[in-house]
Amino acid sequence: MKSVAEHLEECLAVAKPLPSFAVALSDAVGCVLAEDVRSLVDVPQGDLAARDGYAVRIEDVEGTSRDHPVVLPVVEEVRADTIDPSMLVHGATVRISSGAVVPAGTQAIIPIENTDQGRADVQIFKGIGDDDNIRHRAEDFGAGDVLLRAGVRIGSRQIAVLASAGHSTVMVHPSPRVVIMAIGDELQEPGMPATVGKIYDANSHALSTAVRDAGGEVFRVGAVTDDKRELRELLEDQLVRADIIITTGGLSYGGGDTVKEVLSPLGTVRFDNVAMAPGRQLGVGKLEDETTVFCLPGSPVAAMTAFEVFIRPALRQMAGYTNIHRRSINATVEKPWESPANTREFVRARVVGNPHEGYAVEPLGDPARPLLTALAQANCLAIVPEDQRAVQAGDVLECIILNA
């Protein structure tokens, strides 16, 4: 029987990062940077006014107050599109817009609300300190500075800095295209009338959400027949659009389960019993040497647990993330239970606490029973090592945090 660590290693081995390519900024959202990005320009590209107001020399406004305002002549008006303003001379001021290039000689910007807003002459009611309300050249970042490191997922905030730095394209790892297939004649779509001998397909819906959360692009096929010919044709059809195919169900030794028989001629997929609970029979490999395939159990709790432990890290590695695992913390057990022998158990649980006072964890429902209600309420998976049978109150377990 294969260990959890061995199966994870095999999953990561077939999940190499997808080849990078250059995309326009609009197409980069949700992708992961494939290389460090440096700025092409200084930002700001010159000394700019941070407020609407008046450019002044400090000595010209010393001692000013509302009762004794300083009056200065306004010799020019500078707007944001002014390219080359005149030098500010002693004893005068320039009316300036926020974002405009400050005239040479400017030591501060008087905010417009501290003046009478005059255009020929202006009364200034309040003094100011050196450099106040001026954004200096390269104050944010300079040309050649590294702005974003490889492995960063691009969102709106990253787009803002990339565009400001002059980039119209960036090198990214694409989001993996993931096809999800739930296999079994007994499956039907939620919303259809309940029928004896049928169960609703929870897995393809849940896994689609989990894949999107992990950074993948999802194509949900939904419930698929056990018919070998139809299943094979459908799998072959999906190869043209899939970087990853995830199947769920069809892994038991019953006569109606066909996944192993159908997949074997299409590539190199290995099926093993993995020493974990919930779940046991899992598959991993390649189809036609290109598409990665992961085969999960039909039980929704087992399928979602295996996704968290094995597929989520593999998917994030393919997407180019540097941090592929969820955060984990150590927590003290509050309620005892029995764990299966020689098996790494992943228990649906709730962890509470904080870094200063420590964390406590309690299982939800019976750990031996794969209850969906417990999975829905859990915020972590508490990990019981293979060599531990009795989990006692006061024991410390590693917990994979699900809500972060």
GROMACS .gro file of C-alpha atoms in nm:
model
  404
    1MET     CA    1   0.000   0.000   0.000
    2LYS     CA    2   0.129   0.344  -0.093
    3SER     CA    3   0.175   0.614   0.168
    4VAL     CA    4   0.019   0.960   0.146
    5ALA     CA    5   0.363   1.115   0.102
    6GLU     CA    6   0.447   0.879  -0.185
    7HIS     CA    7   0.121   0.950  -0.365
    8LEU     CA    8   0.163   1.326  -0.324
    9GLU     CA    9   0.514   1.299  -0.465
   10GLU     CA   10   0.379   1.111  -0.767
   11CYS     CA   11   0.102   1.368  -0.819
   12LEU     CA   12   0.352   1.653  -0.814
   13ALA     CA   13   0.585   1.466  -1.050
   14VAL     CA   14   0.321   1.463  -1.328
   15ALA     CA   15   0.217   1.823  -1.265
   16LYS     CA   16   0.501   2.028  -1.408
   17PRO     CA   17   0.438   2.405  -1.450
   18LEU     CA   18   0.272   2.481  -1.783
   19PRO     CA   19   0.491   2.656  -2.044
   20SER     CA   20   0.492   3.032  -2.003
   21PHE     CA   21   0.399   3.282  -2.273
   22ALA     CA   22   0.342   3.655  -2.310
   23VAL     CA   23  -0.013   3.786  -2.274
   24ALA     CA   24  -0.174   4.129  -2.278
   25LEU     CA   25  -0.251   4.274  -1.937
   26SER     CA   26  -0.623   4.219  -1.987
   27ASP     CA   27  -0.561   3.847  -2.034
   28ALA     CA   28  -0.315   3.815  -1.746
   29VAL     CA   29  -0.569   3.843  -1.463
   30GLY     CA   30  -0.582   3.520  -1.267
   31CYS     CA   31  -0.255   3.392  -1.412
   32VAL     CA   32   0.077   3.353  -1.230
   33LEU     CA   33   0.386   3.549  -1.329
   34ALA     CA   34   0.651   3.331  -1.489
   35GLU     CA   35   0.939   3.575  -1.433
   36ASP     CA   36   1.029   3.879  -1.226
   37VAL     CA   37   0.899   4.208  -1.367
   38ARG     CA   38   1.106   4.529  -1.356
   39SER     CA   39   0.982   4.880  -1.416
   40LEU     CA   40   1.052   5.043  -1.750
   41VAL     CA   41   1.021   5.395  -1.606
   42ASP     CA   42   1.045   5.604  -1.292
   43VAL     CA   43   0.711   5.652  -1.114
   44PRO     CA   44   0.649   5.936  -1.082
   45GLN     CA   45   0.854   6.029  -1.388
   46GLY     CA   46   0.919   6.375  -1.240
   47ASP     CA   47   0.843   6.584  -0.931
   48LEU     CA   48   0.464   6.621  -0.922
   49ALA     CA   49   0.213   6.822  -0.723
   50ALA     CA   50   0.023   6.601  -0.479
   51ARG     CA   51  -0.253   6.861  -0.427
   52ASP     CA   52  -0.430   7.133  -0.619
   53GLY     CA   53  -0.279   7.458  -0.499
   54TYR     CA   54   0.013   7.697  -0.542
   55ALA     CA   55   0.384   7.624  -0.586
   56VAL     CA   56   0.596   7.834  -0.350
   57ARG     CA   57   0.939   7.887  -0.201
   58ILE     CA   58   0.934   7.836   0.175
   59GLU     CA   59   1.084   8.175   0.261
   60ASP     CA   60   0.805   8.351   0.068
   61VAL     CA   61   0.531   8.216   0.298
   62GLU     CA   62   0.705   8.227   0.636
   63GLY     CA   63   0.496   8.383   0.911
   64THR     CA   64   0.173   8.381   0.713
   65SER     CA   65  -0.160   8.336   0.893
   66ARG     CA   66  -0.528   8.400   0.832
   67ASP     CA   67  -0.497   8.733   1.017
   68HIS     CA   68  -0.178   8.825   0.831
   69PRO     CA   69  -0.188   8.655   0.491
   70VAL     CA   70   0.096   8.668   0.245
   71VAL     CA   71  -0.001   8.796  -0.100
   72LEU     CA   72   0.194   8.666  -0.399
   73PRO     CA   73   0.153   8.730  -0.773
   74VAL     CA   74   0.045   8.427  -0.978
   75VAL     CA   75   0.286   8.420  -1.273
   76GLU     CA   76   0.172   8.097  -1.442
   77GLU     CA   77  -0.086   7.821  -1.427
   78VAL     CA   78   0.042   7.465  -1.463
   79ARG     CA   79  -0.192   7.178  -1.546
   80ALA     CA   80  -0.137   6.803  -1.553
   81ASP     CA   81  -0.066   6.814  -1.927
   82THR     CA   82   0.187   7.100  -1.906
   83ILE     CA   83   0.520   6.961  -2.028
   84ASP     CA   84   0.783   7.219  -1.932
   85PRO     CA   85   0.674   7.480  -1.676
   86SER     CA   86   0.883   7.790  -1.617
   87MET     CA   87   1.114   7.813  -1.317
   88LEU     CA   88   0.953   7.953  -1.004
   89VAL     CA   89   1.112   8.287  -0.914
   90HIS     CA   90   1.149   8.436  -0.567
   91GLY     CA   91   0.847   8.634  -0.446
   92ALA     CA   92   0.597   8.474  -0.686
   93THR     CA   93   0.379   8.165  -0.709
   94VAL     CA   94   0.242   7.929  -0.972
   95ARG     CA   95  -0.112   7.792  -0.960
   96ILE     CA   96  -0.082   7.416  -1.009
   97SER     CA   97  -0.309   7.116  -1.054
   98SER     CA   98  -0.268   6.786  -0.875
   99GLY     CA   99  -0.045   6.556  -1.081
  100ALA     CA  100   0.124   6.840  -1.271
  101VAL     CA  101   0.502   6.872  -1.299
  102VAL     CA  102   0.624   7.121  -1.039
  103PRO     CA  103   0.830   7.416  -1.167
  104ALA     CA  104   1.201   7.412  -1.087
  105GLY     CA  105   1.268   7.597  -0.763
  106THR     CA  106   0.945   7.483  -0.597
  107GLN     CA  107   0.988   7.380  -0.235
  108ALA     CA  108   0.626   7.305  -0.140
  109ILE     CA  109   0.266   7.319  -0.261
  110ILE     CA  110   0.017   7.529  -0.064
  111PRO     CA  111  -0.320   7.346  -0.075
  112ILE     CA  112  -0.584   7.553  -0.250
  113GLU     CA  113  -0.809   7.548   0.058
  114ASN     CA  114  -0.545   7.749   0.249
  115THR     CA  115  -0.578   8.038   0.002
  116ASP     CA  116  -0.839   8.270  -0.145
  117GLN     CA  117  -0.792   8.082  -0.476
  118GLY     CA  118  -0.685   8.398  -0.658
  119ARG     CA  119  -0.566   8.384  -1.019
  120ALA     CA  120  -0.378   8.716  -1.065
  121ASP     CA  121  -0.272   8.746  -0.701
  122VAL     CA  122  -0.337   8.498  -0.425
  123GLN     CA  123  -0.369   8.541  -0.049
  124ILE     CA  124  -0.205   8.257   0.142
  125PHE     CA  125  -0.341   8.200   0.492
  126LYS     CA  126  -0.120   7.919   0.617
  127GLY     CA  127   0.248   7.833   0.585
  128ILE     CA  128   0.391   7.492   0.505
  129GLY     CA  129   0.701   7.276   0.546
  130ASP     CA  130   0.969   7.190   0.294
  131ASP     CA  131   0.862   6.920   0.041
  132ASP     CA  132   0.501   6.923   0.161
  133ASN     CA  133   0.253   6.803  -0.104
  134ILE     CA  134   0.526   6.717  -0.357
  135ARG     CA  135   0.566   6.364  -0.497
  136HIS     CA  136   0.929   6.329  -0.597
  137ARG     CA  137   1.061   6.150  -0.904
  138ALA     CA  138   1.084   5.772  -0.853
  139GLU     CA  139   0.923   5.811  -0.509
  140ASP     CA  140   0.712   5.500  -0.573
  141PHE     CA  141   0.965   5.302  -0.777
  142GLY     CA  142   1.247   5.361  -1.020
  143ALA     CA  143   1.329   5.229  -1.364
  144GLY     CA  144   1.484   4.883  -1.326
  145ASP     CA  145   1.329   4.814  -0.984
  146VAL     CA  146   1.175   4.469  -0.940
  147LEU     CA  147   0.803   4.527  -0.895
  148LEU     CA  148   0.662   4.174  -0.886
  149ARG     CA  149   0.832   3.839  -0.837
  150ALA     CA  150   0.771   3.521  -1.033
  151GLY     CA  151   0.495   3.317  -0.868
  152VAL     CA  152   0.267   3.611  -0.791
  153ARG     CA  153  -0.096   3.568  -0.899
  154ILE     CA  154  -0.206   3.869  -1.103
  155GLY     CA  155  -0.513   4.062  -0.991
  156SER     CA  156  -0.634   4.418  -1.029
  157ARG     CA  157  -0.373   4.558  -0.790
  158GLN     CA  158  -0.089   4.394  -0.982
  159ILE     CA  159  -0.233   4.517  -1.313
  160ALA     CA  160  -0.220   4.873  -1.177
  161VAL     CA  161   0.152   4.856  -1.102
  162LEU     CA  162   0.234   4.675  -1.428
  163ALA     CA  163   0.053   4.932  -1.640
  164SER     CA  164   0.206   5.223  -1.446
  165ALA     CA  165   0.549   5.074  -1.506
  166GLY     CA  166   0.494   5.075  -1.882
  167HIS     CA  167   0.420   4.707  -1.945
  168SER     CA  168   0.154   4.610  -2.197
  169THR     CA  169   0.235   4.237  -2.182
  170VAL     CA  170   0.378   4.000  -1.921
  171MET     CA  171   0.510   3.644  -1.918
  172VAL     CA  172   0.271   3.416  -1.731
  173HIS     CA  173   0.196   3.054  -1.662
  174PRO     CA  174  -0.156   2.997  -1.794
  175SER     CA  175  -0.431   2.874  -1.564
  176PRO     CA  176  -0.458   2.496  -1.605
  177ARG     CA  177  -0.763   2.386  -1.801
  178VAL     CA  178  -0.934   2.123  -1.589
  179VAL     CA  179  -1.204   1.885  -1.711
  180ILE     CA  180  -1.414   1.724  -1.437
  181MET     CA  181  -1.609   1.403  -1.496
  182ALA     CA  182  -1.825   1.221  -1.242
  183ILE     CA  183  -1.863   0.859  -1.356
  184GLY     CA  184  -2.157   0.632  -1.283
  185ASP     CA  185  -2.493   0.527  -1.427
  186GLU     CA  186  -2.644   0.598  -1.086
  187LEU     CA  187  -2.572   0.972  -1.104
  188GLN     CA  188  -2.819   1.244  -1.194
  189GLU     CA  189  -2.813   1.623  -1.192
  190PRO     CA  190  -2.938   1.812  -0.885
  191GLY     CA  191  -3.281   1.957  -0.951
  192MET     CA  192  -3.417   1.646  -1.120
  193PRO     CA  193  -3.687   1.445  -0.938
  194ALA     CA  194  -3.542   1.200  -0.686
  195THR     CA  195  -3.545   0.847  -0.825
  196VAL     CA  196  -3.492   0.509  -0.659
  197GLY     CA  197  -3.146   0.380  -0.748
  198LYS     CA  198  -3.017   0.726  -0.840
  199ILE     CA  199  -2.806   0.975  -0.643
  200TYR     CA  200  -2.735   1.339  -0.713
  201ASP     CA  201  -2.397   1.430  -0.859
  202ALA     CA  202  -2.230   1.632  -0.585
  203ASN     CA  203  -1.871   1.567  -0.687
  204SER     CA  204  -1.848   1.745  -1.022
  205HIS     CA  205  -2.011   2.056  -0.876
  206ALA     CA  206  -1.794   2.061  -0.563
  207LEU     CA  207  -1.472   1.988  -0.751
  208SER     CA  208  -1.546   2.258  -1.008
  209THR     CA  209  -1.563   2.514  -0.728
  210ALA     CA  210  -1.248   2.376  -0.566
  211VAL     CA  211  -1.057   2.396  -0.896
  212ARG     CA  212  -1.160   2.758  -0.955
  213ASP     CA  213  -1.056   2.844  -0.600
  214ALA     CA  214  -0.715   2.686  -0.665
  215GLY     CA  215  -0.664   2.892  -0.983
  216GLY     CA  216  -0.779   2.656  -1.257
  217GLU     CA  217  -1.012   2.705  -1.552
  218VAL     CA  218  -1.297   2.455  -1.522
  219PHE     CA  219  -1.490   2.251  -1.780
  220ARG     CA  220  -1.750   2.046  -1.594
  221VAL     CA  221  -1.871   1.749  -1.796
  222GLY     CA  222  -2.091   1.629  -1.513
  223ALA     CA  223  -2.233   1.280  -1.479
  224VAL     CA  224  -2.093   1.027  -1.731
  225THR     CA  225  -2.217   0.678  -1.812
  226ASP     CA  226  -2.036   0.359  -1.711
  227ASP     CA  227  -2.056   0.238  -2.071
  228LYS     CA  228  -1.695   0.168  -2.171
  229ARG     CA  229  -1.722   0.282  -2.532
  230GLU     CA  230  -1.900   0.607  -2.449
  231LEU     CA  231  -1.662   0.679  -2.162
  232ARG     CA  232  -1.357   0.620  -2.381
  233GLU     CA  233  -1.491   0.845  -2.659
  234LEU     CA  234  -1.573   1.119  -2.411
  235LEU     CA  235  -1.227   1.102  -2.255
  236GLU     CA  236  -1.062   1.120  -2.596
  237ASP     CA  237  -1.277   1.422  -2.686
  238GLN     CA  238  -1.167   1.605  -2.370
  239LEU     CA  239  -0.795   1.568  -2.441
  240VAL     CA  240  -0.797   1.858  -2.688
  241ARG     CA  241  -0.896   2.111  -2.423
  242ALA     CA  242  -0.763   1.963  -2.099
  243ASP     CA  243  -0.435   2.010  -1.918
  244ILE     CA  244  -0.586   1.803  -1.635
  245ILE     CA  245  -0.872   1.555  -1.629
  246ILE     CA  246  -1.023   1.472  -1.290
  247THR     CA  247  -1.250   1.169  -1.272
  248THR     CA  248  -1.451   1.075  -0.969
  249GLY     CA  249  -1.610   0.736  -0.911
  250GLY     CA  250  -1.558   0.409  -1.091
  251LEU     CA  251  -1.261   0.295  -0.882
  252SER     CA  252  -1.402   0.005  -0.682
  253TYR     CA  253  -1.362  -0.358  -0.780
  254GLY     CA  254  -1.729  -0.401  -0.873
  255GLY     CA  255  -1.815  -0.531  -1.218
  256GLY     CA  256  -1.982  -0.205  -1.325
  257ASP     CA  257  -1.676   0.011  -1.264
  258THR     CA  258  -1.483   0.075  -1.584
  259VAL     CA  259  -1.235   0.361  -1.525
  260LYS     CA  260  -0.922   0.146  -1.500
  261GLU     CA  261  -1.006  -0.059  -1.806
  262VAL     CA  262  -1.089   0.248  -2.016
  263LEU     CA  263  -0.788   0.456  -1.911
  264SER     CA  264  -0.522   0.186  -1.946
  265PRO     CA  265  -0.497   0.198  -2.331
  266LEU     CA  266  -0.497   0.579  -2.334
  267GLY     CA  267  -0.182   0.642  -2.136
  268THR     CA  268   0.016   0.558  -1.824
  269VAL     CA  269  -0.221   0.581  -1.528
  270ARG     CA  270  -0.134   0.404  -1.207
  271PHE     CA  271  -0.397   0.296  -0.955
  272ASP     CA  272  -0.301   0.231  -0.594
  273ASN     CA  273  -0.447   0.180  -0.252
  274VAL     CA  274  -0.324   0.478  -0.048
  275ALA     CA  275  -0.299   0.450   0.330
  276MET     CA  276  -0.540   0.734   0.406
  277ALA     CA  277  -0.887   0.789   0.541
  278PRO     CA  278  -1.131   0.882   0.406
  279GLY     CA  279  -1.065   0.733   0.063
  280ARG     CA  280  -0.822   0.470  -0.046
  281GLN     CA  281  -0.821   0.378  -0.415
  282LEU     CA  282  -0.667   0.661  -0.623
  283GLY     CA  283  -0.523   0.699  -0.970
  284VAL     CA  284  -0.263   0.934  -1.120
  285GLY     CA  285  -0.079   0.952  -1.450
  286LYS     CA  286  -0.073   1.086  -1.805
  287LEU     CA  287  -0.302   1.039  -2.104
  288GLU     CA  288  -0.126   1.040  -2.443
  289ASP     CA  289   0.185   1.173  -2.259
  290GLU     CA  290   0.038   1.523  -2.233
  291THR     CA  291  -0.278   1.543  -2.023
  292THR     CA  292  -0.244   1.484  -1.650
  293VAL     CA  293  -0.517   1.266  -1.503
  294PHE     CA  294  -0.625   1.226  -1.142
  295CYS     CA  295  -0.882   0.962  -1.044
  296LEU     CA  296  -1.075   1.012  -0.719
  297PRO     CA  297  -1.324   0.800  -0.525
  298GLY     CA  298  -1.698   0.842  -0.567
  299SER     CA  299  -1.765   0.939  -0.205
  300PRO     CA  300  -1.791   1.321  -0.197
  301VAL     CA  301  -1.608   1.347   0.136
  302ALA     CA  302  -1.329   1.118   0.018
  303ALA     CA  303  -1.308   1.297  -0.319
  304MET     CA  304  -1.286   1.644  -0.164
  305THR     CA  305  -1.030   1.527   0.094
  306ALA     CA  306  -0.812   1.373  -0.176
  307PHE     CA  307  -0.845   1.691  -0.383
  308GLU     CA  308  -0.718   1.902  -0.092
  309VAL     CA  309  -0.429   1.669  -0.011
  310PHE     CA  310  -0.309   1.577  -0.361
  311ILE     CA  311  -0.470   1.764  -0.649
  312ARG     CA  312  -0.483   2.120  -0.518
  313PRO     CA  313  -0.103   2.133  -0.465
  314ALA     CA  314  -0.045   1.971  -0.806
  315LEU     CA  315  -0.280   2.212  -0.982
  316ARG     CA  316  -0.114   2.513  -0.820
  317GLN     CA  317   0.228   2.380  -0.918
  318MET     CA  318   0.112   2.352  -1.279
  319ALA     CA  319  -0.017   2.710  -1.258
  320GLY     CA  320   0.328   2.831  -1.151
  321TYR     CA  321   0.262   2.915  -0.786
  322THR     CA  322   0.562   2.906  -0.556
  323ASN     CA  323   0.343   2.838  -0.251
  324ILE     CA  324   0.138   2.533  -0.346
  325HIS     CA  325   0.014   2.410  -0.007
  326ARG     CA  326  -0.255   2.551   0.218
  327ARG     CA  327  -0.150   2.700   0.550
  328SER     CA  328  -0.138   2.456   0.840
  329ILE     CA  329  -0.122   2.511   1.215
  330ASN     CA  330  -0.075   2.294   1.522
  331ALA     CA  331  -0.378   2.266   1.750
  332THR     CA  332  -0.458   2.088   2.076
  333VAL     CA  333  -0.725   1.817   2.062
  334GLU     CA  334  -1.030   1.878   2.281
  335LYS     CA  335  -1.222   1.554   2.221
  336PRO     CA  336  -1.077   1.200   2.183
  337TRP     CA  337  -1.143   0.949   1.904
  338GLU     CA  338  -1.003   0.627   1.757
  339SER     CA  339  -0.806   0.643   1.432
  340PRO     CA  340  -0.759   0.349   1.190
  341ALA     CA  341  -0.433   0.154   1.209
  342ASN     CA  342  -0.146   0.227   0.967
  343THR     CA  343  -0.347   0.501   0.803
  344ARG     CA  344  -0.307   0.876   0.784
  345GLU     CA  345  -0.648   1.012   0.877
  346PHE     CA  346  -0.779   1.350   0.764
  347VAL     CA  347  -1.058   1.445   1.002
  348ARG     CA  348  -1.321   1.709   0.933
  349ALA     CA  349  -1.281   1.945   1.226
  350ARG     CA  350  -1.316   2.298   1.357
  351VAL     CA  351  -1.016   2.485   1.490
  352VAL     CA  352  -1.044   2.795   1.712
  353GLY     CA  353  -0.793   3.022   1.885
  354ASN     CA  354  -0.517   3.264   1.796
  355PRO     CA  355  -0.136   3.268   1.766
  356HIS     CA  356  -0.089   3.423   2.111
  357GLU     CA  357  -0.307   3.188   2.317
  358GLY     CA  358  -0.279   2.881   2.095
  359TYR     CA  359  -0.530   2.679   1.893
  360ALA     CA  360  -0.776   2.405   1.985
  361VAL     CA  361  -0.938   2.156   1.747
  362GLU     CA  362  -1.247   1.936   1.776
  363PRO     CA  363  -1.376   1.679   1.525
  364LEU     CA  364  -1.716   1.736   1.368
  365GLY     CA  365  -1.940   1.432   1.373
  366ASP     CA  366  -1.795   1.082   1.390
  367PRO     CA  367  -1.447   1.086   1.228
  368ALA     CA  368  -1.502   0.729   1.105
  369ARG     CA  369  -1.813   0.827   0.906
  370PRO     CA  370  -1.775   1.039   0.587
  371LEU     CA  371  -2.051   1.290   0.665
  372LEU     CA  372  -2.103   1.576   0.420
  373THR     CA  373  -2.255   1.789   0.696
  374ALA     CA  374  -1.929   1.766   0.890
  375LEU     CA  375  -1.729   1.859   0.579
  376ALA     CA  376  -1.952   2.160   0.515
  377GLN     CA  377  -1.907   2.288   0.871
  378ALA     CA  378  -1.533   2.218   0.895
  379ASN     CA  379  -1.268   2.487   0.867
  380CYS     CA  380  -0.977   2.242   0.873
  381LEU     CA  381  -0.862   1.887   0.821
  382ALA     CA  382  -0.694   1.753   1.135
  383ILE     CA  383  -0.416   1.507   1.043
  384VAL     CA  384  -0.368   1.193   1.251
  385PRO     CA  385  -0.031   1.024   1.173
  386GLU     CA  386  -0.017   0.664   1.054
  387ASP     CA  387   0.133   0.537   1.379
  388GLN     CA  388  -0.130   0.688   1.608
  389ARG     CA  389  -0.444   0.489   1.694
  390ALA     CA  390  -0.587   0.667   1.995
  391VAL     CA  391  -0.626   1.043   1.971
  392GLN     CA  392  -0.648   1.183   2.322
  393ALA     CA  393  -0.756   1.518   2.457
  394GLY     CA  394  -0.440   1.727   2.489
  395ASP     CA  395  -0.267   1.573   2.187
  396VAL     CA  396  -0.134   1.821   1.931
  397LEU     CA  397  -0.224   1.763   1.566
  398GLU     CA  398  -0.133   1.942   1.247
  399CYS     CA  399  -0.442   2.098   1.087
  400ILE     CA  400  -0.478   2.204   0.723
  401ILE     CA  401  -0.675   2.529   0.720
  402LEU     CA  402  -0.953   2.517   0.461
  403ASN     CA  403  -1.087   2.871   0.488
  404ALA     CA  404  -0.766   3.055   0.404
   0.00000   0.00000   0.00000
